[in-house]
């Protein structure tokens, strides 16, 4: 993978996305005693996903708390303690669970600074795991990032690669605003080169993951990997796609996306979240408004179909956007519907 | 009959003046709202003053509170500046929130007011975090979470208390039971009469007190706050009280029975404390009148300040969404 902004790769070692996140937590907890971690099964068990493994033994039970299954209290813990100067990192485990604590997110966390005339600072991070593909059905598989992106006051990062995950979580913890750190479950086990030591990837900066001339594919989270797989097959057909990973969805780095579209003149947005009202709709709309004259074809979108995520492996496979669907959409975009 | 034992005259007079200030502020705000000089809704705290004042009398500026939609009284009792409060109600740039919050969002983080709150049950989760921060930093602070009776039927309230009890956080959950959730009587919103009984389910103490008697509030709050500061965890205090005006605004359209309202007017917390002060010869009719006059002048001055203050510049619309 390409180098990350600000990174000084001392060693080209490969670790998983999850290990990269874990490293960022260790570094930041070491660096700043105001950082603490709280959530369900985060301490003794190290999180059901393994995100916080080793933190309890390293930092002790004052710095990492196992909480009751009580998301209002968990997210409220973050808001109130951030208002009082701490830098909490809390987990809601599955992003689907924001439903049970949405007031704290929507009406408290996001709005306190503005409502209070700017005096409040809310340096907090909420970890949330998104995505389908594990047979977890409708309440444990969603990609709800667009809901969060619609709320002024929140920032939303959704990294696809291990090195970005480490650098973006570091930035998120040092940020004085509420940040949702959305991890796609299928990204978690992927390995990548991750620099040792501390580094930051700035929030709000997209990355060109693959260069190409024929079409821009703006993909988020696991869809970046599906797009990379599609790119290999498209290359065999003579189509070179440029893949842009926004990495941060709020604020959105539209400049990098526009620069790519102005080069390729065609664009497809891809996310796993349902297509209607997804982040792809916003990106497409901004491209049309800002780069209409550069477009040689109507912008295309791919997202989940309009249904809850199904359970059966056959139905779930049908539901999820994948490399084949991206391949076909790009062929249609570039060759005019002949795919 | 209440006694004022152990409470010195200075403290009693401070509480009297603060209650009078809240009453004057609220009745003035209510009139200004009726004249459409204050936009939106004002939820007046008049009638409930003894609770905010009796609790906050124990708090230092560094201690924190979370408040409610009916929050003006908490703000004044915690040391808020009535000039900046009125300026906020007017939507002016000298207001506490520079005109971005209004009545339901007044906050002063410098003196521990973590915001009034437009959401019933919005405050308790935040109080958990503030109390946790105090414990984490070992700074001896406490957080008082004020809610009405309505919030005790919200999940957030239960989650917050369970968490605070589990971690023995320095929090105090004060229920201002004014017997109505918006327009619906409390007995039609839950099957128990004493809301403090809910404390049993969290393994913490719960007390129900006369919320019109500031001395009873003061003494219950002292015990709960000392307990919290000692590291022994939260307490629920339920104060039995009544709002003298309608859910919003003043008396127009108030659906509560006339005889009920009149009976509670006989239990005016300011009059009750005044009786105690006169009995102890701490306050004479003349000195009481002087306090009332000084408060009236302070509130009039605050109105002048607020009226003279500029509106925010339209360019401020998009500032303060994020910290830099």
XYZ file of C-alpha atoms in Angstrom:
663
model
C 0.000 0.000 0.000
C 1.085 3.570 -0.431
C 2.666 5.603 2.327
C 0.585 7.463 4.784
C 0.762 11.181 5.404
C 3.169 12.012 8.168
C 4.347 8.447 8.543
C 7.944 7.568 8.870
C 7.968 3.879 8.208
C 10.698 2.524 10.403
C 9.832 -1.016 9.447
C 7.639 -2.492 6.775
C 5.864 -4.936 8.993
C 2.448 -6.322 8.292
C -0.168 -6.378 11.000
C -3.955 -6.527 10.954
C -6.246 -3.519 10.915
C -7.389 -4.519 14.389
C -3.818 -4.671 15.687
C -3.210 -1.255 14.165
C -6.196 0.173 16.047
C -4.948 -1.503 19.199
C -1.516 0.067 18.749
C -3.016 3.528 18.367
C -4.939 3.058 21.614
C -1.795 1.958 23.416
C 0.223 4.888 22.098
C -2.394 7.479 22.965
C -3.067 6.073 26.430
C 0.669 6.122 27.037
C 0.945 9.656 25.781
C -1.978 11.252 27.625
C -3.361 10.185 30.994
C -6.635 11.931 30.171
C -7.380 9.198 27.643
C -9.487 6.369 29.028
C -11.486 3.589 27.401
C -14.911 2.240 28.318
C -17.440 -0.154 26.886
C -19.003 -3.573 27.067
C -16.416 -6.333 27.600
C -13.562 -4.039 26.628
C -11.380 -4.578 29.691
C -11.211 -8.182 30.865
C -12.105 -9.628 27.468
C -10.347 -7.069 25.295
C -13.533 -6.432 23.290
C -15.531 -9.036 21.377
C -13.604 -7.946 18.293
C -10.248 -7.834 20.070
C -9.794 -4.073 19.721
C -8.661 -3.472 23.292
C -6.644 -6.613 23.957
C -3.795 -6.047 26.388
C -4.911 -2.625 27.567
C -6.199 -3.751 30.950
C -2.918 -5.419 31.885
C -0.897 -2.487 30.620
C -2.935 0.424 32.028
C -5.105 -1.041 34.798
C -8.788 -0.889 35.566
C -8.810 2.860 36.153
C -8.003 3.521 32.509
C -10.229 0.876 30.901
C -13.721 0.045 32.177
C -16.047 -2.822 31.533
C -19.480 -1.248 31.523
C -22.990 -2.575 31.892
C -24.868 -3.111 28.618
C -26.097 0.421 28.898
C -25.301 2.491 25.844
C -26.931 5.673 27.142
C -24.631 5.534 30.151
C -21.598 4.628 28.026
C -22.021 7.424 25.524
C -23.138 9.825 28.265
C -19.972 8.905 30.140
C -18.045 10.110 27.115
C -19.966 13.379 26.761
C -19.888 14.383 30.419
C -16.278 13.426 31.022
C -15.167 15.174 27.815
C -16.944 18.332 28.991
C -14.849 18.013 32.147
C -11.555 17.729 30.300
C -10.995 14.005 29.813
C -10.476 12.354 26.422
C -12.750 9.312 26.450
C -12.735 6.534 23.885
C -15.927 4.527 24.247
C -17.343 1.679 22.231
C -20.935 0.974 21.255
C -19.726 -2.358 19.852
C -22.023 -2.696 16.800
C -22.975 0.545 15.064
C -26.521 -0.847 14.987
C -26.659 -0.133 18.722
C -26.620 3.641 18.282
C -30.375 3.215 18.154
C -30.570 2.743 21.910
C -28.497 5.843 22.706
C -29.265 8.119 19.813
C -30.442 11.057 21.909
C -27.071 11.301 23.590
C -25.427 11.320 20.152
C -27.902 13.478 18.254
C -29.039 16.010 20.830
C -26.230 16.139 23.383
C -22.821 15.187 21.955
C -23.305 16.839 18.574
C -24.948 20.032 19.776
C -23.441 20.964 23.130
C -20.666 23.070 21.676
C -22.908 25.069 19.384
C -25.829 25.407 21.801
C -23.485 26.633 24.513
C -22.102 29.352 22.273
C -18.822 27.603 21.562
C -17.441 27.192 25.063
C -17.701 23.429 25.310
C -15.011 21.109 24.035
C -15.887 17.491 23.442
C -12.714 15.527 22.741
C -14.207 12.061 22.490
C -14.164 9.043 20.216
C -16.927 6.487 19.746
C -15.798 3.160 18.303
C -18.469 1.417 16.244
C -18.298 -1.719 14.135
C -20.260 -1.782 10.916
C -20.880 -4.015 7.964
C -22.454 -7.202 6.722
C -20.920 -10.477 5.607
C -20.899 -12.448 8.805
C -24.381 -13.891 8.878
C -25.308 -11.541 11.702
C -28.607 -10.440 10.098
C -30.482 -7.188 10.206
C -29.550 -5.775 13.630
C -25.804 -6.494 13.618
C -24.771 -5.790 10.024
C -25.709 -2.269 9.082
C -23.596 0.556 7.736
C -25.161 3.622 9.336
C -22.400 6.152 8.751
C -24.590 8.398 6.594
C -26.970 8.935 9.521
C -24.061 10.277 11.556
C -22.697 12.370 8.684
C -26.025 14.209 8.576
C -25.573 15.664 12.071
C -23.631 18.940 12.359
C -21.124 18.688 15.200
C -20.013 15.120 14.555
C -17.029 13.868 12.603
C -17.048 10.435 11.021
C -14.041 8.396 9.931
C -14.300 5.037 8.198
C -10.859 3.720 7.293
C -10.337 0.796 4.966
C -6.660 0.040 5.566
C -4.654 -0.850 8.625
C -2.187 2.032 8.386
C -4.966 4.552 7.924
C -6.873 3.048 10.841
C -3.921 3.610 13.174
C -3.197 7.129 11.976
C -6.839 8.181 11.889
C -7.610 6.831 15.348
C -4.595 8.731 16.664
C -5.932 11.917 15.073
C -9.423 11.193 16.356
C -8.221 10.837 19.941
C -6.248 14.082 19.704
C -9.202 15.879 18.103
C -11.244 18.256 20.293
C -14.508 17.168 18.663
C -16.699 14.069 18.829
C -15.480 11.540 16.282
C -17.166 8.296 15.282
C -14.512 5.776 14.358
C -16.393 3.290 12.199
C -14.605 0.012 11.602
C -15.891 -2.375 8.995
C -15.850 -5.874 10.464
C -14.419 -7.395 7.300
C -11.578 -4.852 7.308
C -10.582 -5.853 10.820
C -8.719 -9.038 9.867
C -7.011 -7.584 6.797
C -3.266 -7.131 7.020
C -1.259 -4.201 5.796
C 2.036 -2.436 6.244
C 1.752 -0.321 9.348
C 4.561 1.911 10.581
C 5.686 1.343 14.137
C 5.489 4.214 16.558
C 3.148 7.167 16.595
C 1.890 8.948 13.516
C -1.240 10.733 12.456
C -3.376 10.613 9.360
C -5.240 13.904 9.334
C -9.037 13.867 9.436
C -10.720 15.102 6.295
C -8.099 13.932 3.810
C -8.979 11.403 1.118
C -6.417 9.092 -0.432
C -5.977 7.919 -3.995
C -5.565 4.198 -3.421
C -5.029 3.301 -7.079
C -4.346 5.551 -10.019
C -6.204 5.151 -13.307
C -7.382 7.126 -16.317
C -10.766 5.770 -17.355
C -13.076 6.227 -14.372
C -12.996 7.254 -10.732
C -14.396 4.860 -8.176
C -15.038 6.514 -4.815
C -15.274 3.626 -2.369
C -15.542 3.446 1.411
C -14.391 0.893 3.985
C -14.490 -2.711 2.763
C -15.689 -1.551 -0.638
C -12.185 -0.204 -1.262
C -10.946 -3.793 -1.217
C -13.773 -4.945 -3.458
C -12.956 -2.114 -5.839
C -9.288 -3.144 -5.870
C -10.335 -6.670 -6.803
C -12.594 -5.319 -9.540
C -9.760 -3.114 -10.803
C -7.597 -6.143 -11.636
C -10.287 -7.686 -13.805
C -11.123 -4.346 -15.389
C -7.462 -3.857 -16.239
C -7.556 -7.137 -18.179
C -10.335 -5.558 -20.230
C -8.247 -2.434 -20.724
C -10.118 -0.254 -18.249
C -7.969 1.490 -15.641
C -9.947 2.812 -12.697
C -8.737 5.322 -10.166
C -9.882 4.435 -6.647
C -10.384 7.210 -4.096
C -10.942 6.321 -0.454
C -12.390 9.345 1.385
C -11.239 7.786 4.708
C -13.078 10.553 6.555
C -16.710 11.004 5.534
C -17.414 14.048 7.706
C -15.722 16.355 6.895
C -15.539 15.128 3.325
C -12.477 15.853 1.197
C -14.387 16.682 -1.975
C -11.336 18.363 -3.505
C -9.429 15.118 -3.949
C -12.522 13.479 -5.432
C -13.124 16.373 -7.838
C -9.493 16.349 -8.960
C -9.812 12.686 -9.827
C -13.105 13.158 -11.675
C -11.633 16.034 -13.658
C -8.927 13.607 -14.756
C -11.091 10.561 -15.579
C -14.409 12.258 -16.522
C -16.432 9.343 -15.138
C -17.360 8.447 -11.588
C -18.930 5.625 -9.636
C -19.545 5.834 -5.891
C -19.614 2.593 -3.931
C -20.585 1.864 -0.362
C -22.083 -1.057 1.460
C -24.757 1.085 3.130
C -28.116 1.221 1.380
C -27.893 3.340 -1.719
C -30.850 5.646 -0.991
C -29.594 8.636 0.969
C -26.140 7.135 1.335
C -22.895 9.095 1.355
C -22.602 8.306 -2.366
C -25.663 10.467 -3.029
C -23.975 13.432 -1.348
C -20.681 12.877 -3.172
C -22.460 12.513 -6.507
C -24.471 15.638 -5.927
C -21.359 17.666 -5.120
C -19.583 16.324 -8.214
C -22.511 17.274 -10.435
C -22.622 20.742 -8.915
C -18.862 21.361 -9.103
C -17.621 19.352 -12.097
C -20.606 18.863 -14.389
C -18.736 20.052 -17.459
C -16.006 17.512 -16.839
C -18.338 14.540 -16.905
C -18.569 12.360 -20.008
C -21.285 10.162 -18.522
C -23.926 10.421 -15.812
C -22.414 9.606 -12.395
C -23.205 6.089 -11.251
C -23.898 4.825 -7.746
C -23.705 1.452 -6.058
C -25.013 0.745 -2.590
C -27.025 -1.814 -0.714
C -30.516 -2.588 -1.972
C -33.548 -1.232 -0.139
C -34.017 -3.947 2.452
C -32.686 -4.820 5.880
C -29.585 -7.003 5.757
C -30.795 -10.609 5.380
C -29.521 -13.616 7.316
C -29.251 -16.564 4.926
C -25.826 -16.745 3.326
C -27.442 -16.864 -0.106
C -29.544 -13.776 0.524
C -26.757 -11.901 2.294
C -24.364 -12.521 -0.618
C -27.036 -11.180 -2.935
C -27.455 -8.076 -0.748
C -23.836 -6.974 -0.434
C -22.099 -4.917 -3.070
C -19.040 -6.819 -4.311
C -16.271 -6.778 -6.890
C -18.504 -8.301 -9.573
C -21.133 -5.615 -9.160
C -18.459 -2.921 -9.195
C -16.910 -4.468 -12.303
C -20.221 -4.466 -14.152
C -21.092 -0.941 -13.072
C -17.727 0.383 -14.272
C -18.043 -1.395 -17.618
C -21.481 0.158 -18.062
C -20.103 3.550 -17.061
C -17.108 3.407 -19.407
C -18.476 1.429 -22.314
C -21.979 2.815 -22.237
C -24.030 0.019 -20.810
C -22.472 -2.808 -22.797
C -21.198 -4.610 -19.700
C -42.336 22.720 61.447
C -38.882 23.104 60.118
C -35.946 24.182 62.162
C -32.980 26.144 60.996
C -30.533 24.495 63.366
C -26.945 24.309 62.223
C -27.563 26.722 59.373
C -26.104 30.134 60.051
C -27.999 33.326 59.399
C -25.784 34.349 56.523
C -26.489 31.125 54.649
C -30.227 31.392 55.306
C -30.299 34.962 54.043
C -28.273 33.952 50.984
C -30.814 31.245 50.218
C -33.704 33.645 50.755
C -32.244 36.223 48.404
C -31.465 33.582 45.765
C -34.997 32.222 45.877
C -36.381 35.726 45.541
C -34.043 36.330 42.610
C -35.284 33.209 40.841
C -38.913 34.207 41.409
C -38.338 37.730 40.148
C -36.378 36.455 37.152
C -39.058 33.941 36.227
C -42.056 36.233 36.600
C -40.275 38.880 34.583
C -39.304 36.343 31.920
C -42.896 35.099 31.819
C -44.253 38.593 31.257
C -41.667 39.280 28.556
C -42.570 36.022 26.843
C -46.251 37.000 26.907
C -45.258 40.265 25.242
C -43.378 38.202 22.632
C -40.114 39.867 23.640
C -38.661 36.411 24.267
C -39.019 33.966 21.373
C -39.756 30.273 21.747
C -40.874 28.679 24.995
C -39.984 29.550 28.573
C -40.561 26.929 31.262
C -40.816 28.801 34.539
C -39.308 27.456 37.745
C -41.394 29.664 40.054
C -42.721 27.614 42.978
C -39.820 25.136 42.881
C -37.063 27.514 44.036
C -36.314 25.765 47.315
C -34.931 22.698 45.555
C -32.336 24.361 43.333
C -31.314 26.727 46.107
C -31.181 24.201 48.946
C -29.035 21.855 46.857
C -26.724 24.334 45.160
C -25.995 26.109 48.465
C -23.584 23.212 49.122
C -21.791 23.358 45.799
C -18.518 25.018 44.882
C -18.123 26.624 41.468
C -16.057 23.620 40.351
C -18.854 21.178 41.203
C -21.121 20.488 38.276
C -24.839 20.308 37.602
C -26.945 19.098 34.725
C -30.262 20.819 34.354
C -33.554 20.613 32.517
C -35.859 22.534 30.219
C -37.052 24.243 33.423
C -33.510 25.306 34.153
C -33.352 29.027 34.970
C -33.568 28.358 38.695
C -30.689 25.894 38.672
C -28.560 28.359 36.772
C -29.202 31.208 39.209
C -28.738 28.946 42.233
C -25.389 27.750 40.825
C -24.186 31.326 40.550
C -25.298 32.264 37.046
C -25.330 35.904 35.994
C -28.914 37.086 35.425
C -27.703 39.711 32.944
C -26.198 37.109 30.664
C -29.228 34.853 31.188
C -31.650 37.544 30.037
C -29.362 38.425 27.159
C -29.533 34.767 26.112
C -33.336 34.705 26.378
C -33.368 37.736 24.083
C -31.050 35.949 21.642
C -28.290 38.514 22.098
C -24.574 38.125 21.615
C -23.874 38.965 25.275
C -25.970 35.949 26.281
C -24.459 32.882 27.892
C -24.588 31.027 24.587
C -24.082 34.108 22.394
C -27.662 33.722 21.237
C -27.238 30.190 19.959
C -28.951 28.316 22.772
C -31.834 30.207 24.339
C -33.809 29.323 27.439
C -33.404 25.555 27.195
C -29.639 25.494 26.638
C -28.127 28.011 29.033
C -24.734 26.774 30.166
C -21.784 28.237 32.017
C -18.969 25.727 32.008
C -16.783 28.072 34.054
C -19.050 27.577 37.061
C -19.998 23.965 36.409
C -23.351 24.443 34.692
C -23.231 21.726 32.031
C -26.312 23.023 30.359
C -30.033 23.231 30.669
C -31.483 20.585 28.393
C -34.370 20.518 25.972
C -34.638 16.743 26.153
C -36.438 15.148 29.097
C -33.844 12.718 30.448
C -31.062 14.394 28.489
C -29.026 15.352 31.527
C -28.529 12.090 33.449
C -26.075 10.420 31.021
C -23.993 13.606 30.968
C -24.014 13.686 34.765
C -22.539 10.187 34.755
C -19.623 11.451 32.689
C -19.073 14.537 34.817
C -19.159 12.505 38.021
C -16.822 9.936 36.495
C -14.376 12.698 35.547
C -14.371 13.904 39.153
C -13.583 10.419 40.395
C -10.989 9.807 37.665
C -9.211 13.051 38.478
C -9.666 12.635 42.220
C -10.584 16.296 42.590
C -13.374 15.859 45.132
C -16.034 17.380 42.926
C -19.605 16.171 42.746
C -22.209 16.381 40.013
C -25.854 17.084 40.771
C -28.303 15.871 38.148
C -31.593 17.766 38.345
C -34.606 16.279 36.605
C -38.339 16.507 36.895
C -40.618 13.586 37.699
C -41.127 13.013 33.972
C -37.506 12.055 33.362
C -37.742 9.198 35.851
C -39.732 7.326 33.213
C -36.959 7.750 30.650
C -34.457 4.964 30.116
C -31.554 7.382 30.273
C -32.330 8.171 33.909
C -32.286 4.515 34.923
C -29.135 3.742 32.961
C -27.348 6.710 34.446
C -28.223 5.848 38.041
C -27.361 2.191 37.625
C -23.968 3.147 36.213
C -23.304 5.779 38.872
C -24.306 3.374 41.643
C -22.156 0.564 40.229
C -19.071 2.766 40.090
C -19.938 4.705 43.266
C -19.661 7.932 41.371
C -19.984 11.273 43.197
C -23.411 12.053 41.755
C -26.686 13.182 43.300
C -29.910 12.633 41.390
C -32.469 15.245 42.397
C -36.056 14.707 41.263
C -38.203 17.798 41.295
C -41.552 16.083 41.527
C -43.986 18.795 40.508
C -46.607 16.112 39.849
C -47.078 16.814 36.166
C -45.203 15.591 33.124
C -46.087 18.379 30.765
C -49.891 18.339 31.223
C -50.413 14.780 32.436
C -50.555 14.113 36.187
C -47.771 12.018 37.587
C -50.141 9.282 38.820
C -51.084 8.680 35.186
C -47.429 8.253 34.205
C -46.266 5.609 36.652
C -47.598 3.133 39.185
C -45.614 4.284 42.218
C -46.279 7.354 44.318
C -42.834 7.940 45.807
C -40.298 8.181 43.014
C -37.378 7.964 45.429
C -38.464 4.361 46.076
C -36.774 3.572 42.789
C -33.442 3.972 44.588
C -33.903 0.485 46.058
C -33.481 -1.043 42.627
C -30.023 0.520 42.310
C -28.849 -0.279 45.824
C -28.542 3.360 46.828
C -30.366 5.590 49.331
C -33.450 7.465 48.220
C -35.215 10.124 50.244
C -38.456 11.998 49.682
C -38.651 15.408 51.239
C -40.811 18.500 51.299
C -39.481 20.393 48.319
C -41.125 23.632 49.456
C -39.019 23.736 52.605
C -35.552 24.908 51.670
C -34.168 23.813 55.026
C -35.363 20.253 54.479
C -33.814 20.331 51.016
C -30.601 21.795 52.383
C -30.260 19.080 55.002
C -31.035 16.208 52.635
C -28.636 17.627 50.077
C -25.902 18.030 52.666
C -26.068 14.371 53.568
C -26.168 13.225 49.944
C -23.342 15.512 48.848
C -21.140 14.542 51.797
C -21.797 10.908 50.972
C -20.852 11.478 47.345
C -17.674 13.370 48.281
C -16.681 10.546 50.627
C -16.783 8.152 47.681
C -19.856 6.293 48.901
C -21.815 6.869 45.704
C -25.035 8.469 44.592
C -28.291 9.308 46.360
C -31.717 10.038 44.965
C -33.483 13.015 46.513
C -37.108 13.525 45.581
C -38.508 16.937 46.418
C -42.279 17.244 46.516
C -43.049 20.517 44.772
C -45.291 22.372 42.349
C -44.838 24.834 39.558
C -46.826 27.984 40.060
C -47.326 28.530 36.342
C -48.282 26.449 33.356
C -45.939 23.992 31.635
C -44.759 26.853 29.454
C -45.413 30.545 29.877
C -47.575 31.801 32.724
C -51.133 30.829 33.598
C -52.906 30.885 30.253
C -54.502 27.535 29.477
C -53.276 25.879 32.672
C -55.353 22.699 32.917
C -54.623 21.970 36.594
C -57.516 22.332 39.061
C -57.904 25.817 40.501
C -58.185 24.513 44.074
C -54.994 22.480 43.666
C -53.120 25.514 42.424
C -54.460 27.656 45.243
C -53.499 25.070 47.858
C -49.925 24.948 46.604
C -49.751 28.742 46.559
C -50.264 28.457 50.293
C -47.008 26.487 50.370
C -44.854 29.104 48.709
C -41.222 28.206 49.474
C -40.239 31.846 49.810
C -43.007 32.542 52.329
C -42.111 29.392 54.288
C -38.476 30.443 54.641
C -39.492 33.994 55.428
C -41.579 32.676 58.303
C -38.568 30.841 59.696
C -36.307 33.853 59.302
C -38.777 36.188 61.012
C -39.267 33.722 63.837
C -35.508 33.586 64.372
C -35.373 37.390 64.076
C -32.951 37.095 61.181
C -35.255 39.028 58.901
C -37.664 41.858 59.602
C -40.414 43.074 57.316
C -38.243 46.050 56.502
C -35.107 44.074 55.681
C -37.150 41.612 53.608
C -38.556 44.486 51.610
C -35.031 45.777 51.075
C -33.972 42.395 49.647
C -36.958 42.297 47.343
C -36.255 45.820 46.169
C -32.576 45.074 45.526
C -33.506 41.978 43.552
C -36.070 43.925 41.512
C -33.393 46.492 40.682
C -30.929 43.738 39.750
C -33.438 42.138 37.398
C -34.392 45.509 35.907
C -30.709 46.188 35.340
C -30.352 42.792 33.700
C -33.226 43.574 31.333
C -31.610 46.884 30.406
C -28.310 45.112 29.826
C -30.004 42.503 27.662
C -32.021 45.020 25.685
C -28.952 47.143 24.988
C -26.818 44.159 23.960
C -26.313 43.616 20.222
C -27.698 40.689 18.316
C -25.109 38.219 17.042
C -23.611 39.033 13.689
C -25.104 36.798 10.991
C -21.551 35.705 10.208
C -21.571 33.757 13.499
C -24.108 31.295 12.102
C -21.483 28.725 11.174
C -19.008 29.248 14.008
C -18.893 26.960 17.061
C -20.111 23.837 15.257
C -16.651 22.380 15.872
C -13.624 23.208 17.976
C -10.624 24.229 15.927
